[in-house]
Coordinates of C-alpha atoms in Angstrom, one line a residue:
M1 CA 208.6 -11.3 124.8
I2 CA 211.0 -14.0 125.9
A3 CA 212.7 -17.9 125.0
I4 CA 213.4 -20.0 127.4
V5 CA 216.0 -22.9 126.6
E6 CA 216.7 -26.2 128.2
A7 CA 220.0 -26.1 129.7
K8 CA 221.7 -29.8 128.6
K9 CA 222.7 -31.9 130.5
N10 CA 222.9 -29.3 133.1
D11 CA 225.1 -27.2 131.8
V12 CA 223.4 -23.7 132.2
E13 CA 226.9 -21.8 130.3
G14 CA 226.0 -24.1 127.7
G15 CA 222.8 -22.8 126.9
L16 CA 223.6 -18.9 127.3
G17 CA 224.7 -18.5 123.2
Q18 CA 221.7 -20.9 122.5
C19 CA 219.7 -18.7 124.2
I20 CA 221.2 -14.9 123.0
A21 CA 220.5 -16.6 119.8
Q22 CA 217.2 -16.8 120.3
M23 CA 216.6 -13.6 121.6
I24 CA 218.6 -12.3 118.7
G25 CA 215.8 -14.4 116.3
A26 CA 213.0 -13.3 117.8
R27 CA 213.7 -9.9 117.7
L28 CA 214.8 -9.9 113.5
F29 CA 211.5 -12.1 112.8
N30 CA 209.8 -9.3 115.5
E31 CA 210.9 -6.7 113.3
Q32 CA 210.0 -7.7 109.6
A33 CA 206.4 -8.3 111.8
G34 CA 206.7 -4.6 112.8
Q35 CA 207.2 -5.0 115.7
N36 CA 210.3 -2.3 116.6
D37 CA 210.8 -3.4 120.4
L38 CA 214.4 -4.1 120.7
T39 CA 214.7 -5.0 124.3
M40 CA 213.9 -9.4 124.5
Y41 CA 214.4 -11.3 127.4
G42 CA 215.4 -14.6 127.9
C43 CA 216.0 -17.5 130.6
V44 CA 217.8 -20.7 131.0
T45 CA 216.3 -23.3 132.7
T46 CA 217.7 -26.9 133.9
G47 CA 214.4 -26.6 135.5
E48 CA 215.9 -26.8 139.0
V49 CA 218.3 -23.2 138.2
W50 CA 217.2 -21.0 136.6
Q51 CA 219.3 -18.4 135.6
F52 CA 218.3 -14.5 133.7
L53 CA 219.3 -12.8 130.4
R54 CA 218.0 -9.7 128.9
L55 CA 218.8 -8.1 125.3
D56 CA 218.7 -4.5 125.1
G57 CA 220.0 -3.5 121.0
A58 CA 223.3 -4.5 120.9
V59 CA 224.2 -5.3 124.1
A60 CA 223.4 -8.5 126.1
S61 CA 222.8 -8.6 130.1
L62 CA 223.7 -11.8 132.3
D63 CA 221.9 -11.7 135.6
R64 CA 224.6 -13.0 137.5
Q65 CA 222.5 -14.5 140.8
R66 CA 220.7 -18.0 140.0
Y67 CA 218.2 -19.3 141.0
Y68 CA 217.1 -22.1 142.7
L69 CA 213.9 -24.2 142.2
D70 CA 213.3 -23.8 146.2
N71 CA 213.0 -20.6 146.0
V72 CA 209.6 -20.6 143.2
E73 CA 208.8 -16.7 144.7
G74 CA 211.7 -15.1 143.4
I75 CA 211.8 -16.7 139.4
L76 CA 208.0 -15.8 138.9
G77 CA 209.0 -12.3 140.5
V78 CA 211.2 -12.2 137.6
F79 CA 208.8 -12.9 135.7
L80 CA 206.5 -10.8 136.9
A81 CA 209.0 -7.6 136.2
I82 CA 209.9 -8.7 132.8
A83 CA 205.7 -8.8 132.1
E84 CA 205.5 -5.2 134.1
A85 CA 208.1 -4.4 131.7
T86 CA 207.0 -5.5 128.2
E87 CA 203.5 -5.0 128.9
P88 CA 202.5 -1.8 126.2

């Protein structure tokens, strides 16, 4: 599962907290539905700048690398890695 947040006013840092909150909310929703996968993924983007996160248990990790639109292959590679990690 991945939560994607649009960064307002091109402020990626400002969207990180919102993304983590959405990831926690999605995980709680999934737990109530009987799905107990504790790892959630997130992304904050301006459309041109992309930053990815992972929530594993109570620990949120930030990929320090930012991906830019001129690196579409890198952005898609991260989404592919997330899809492969969440396959049943």
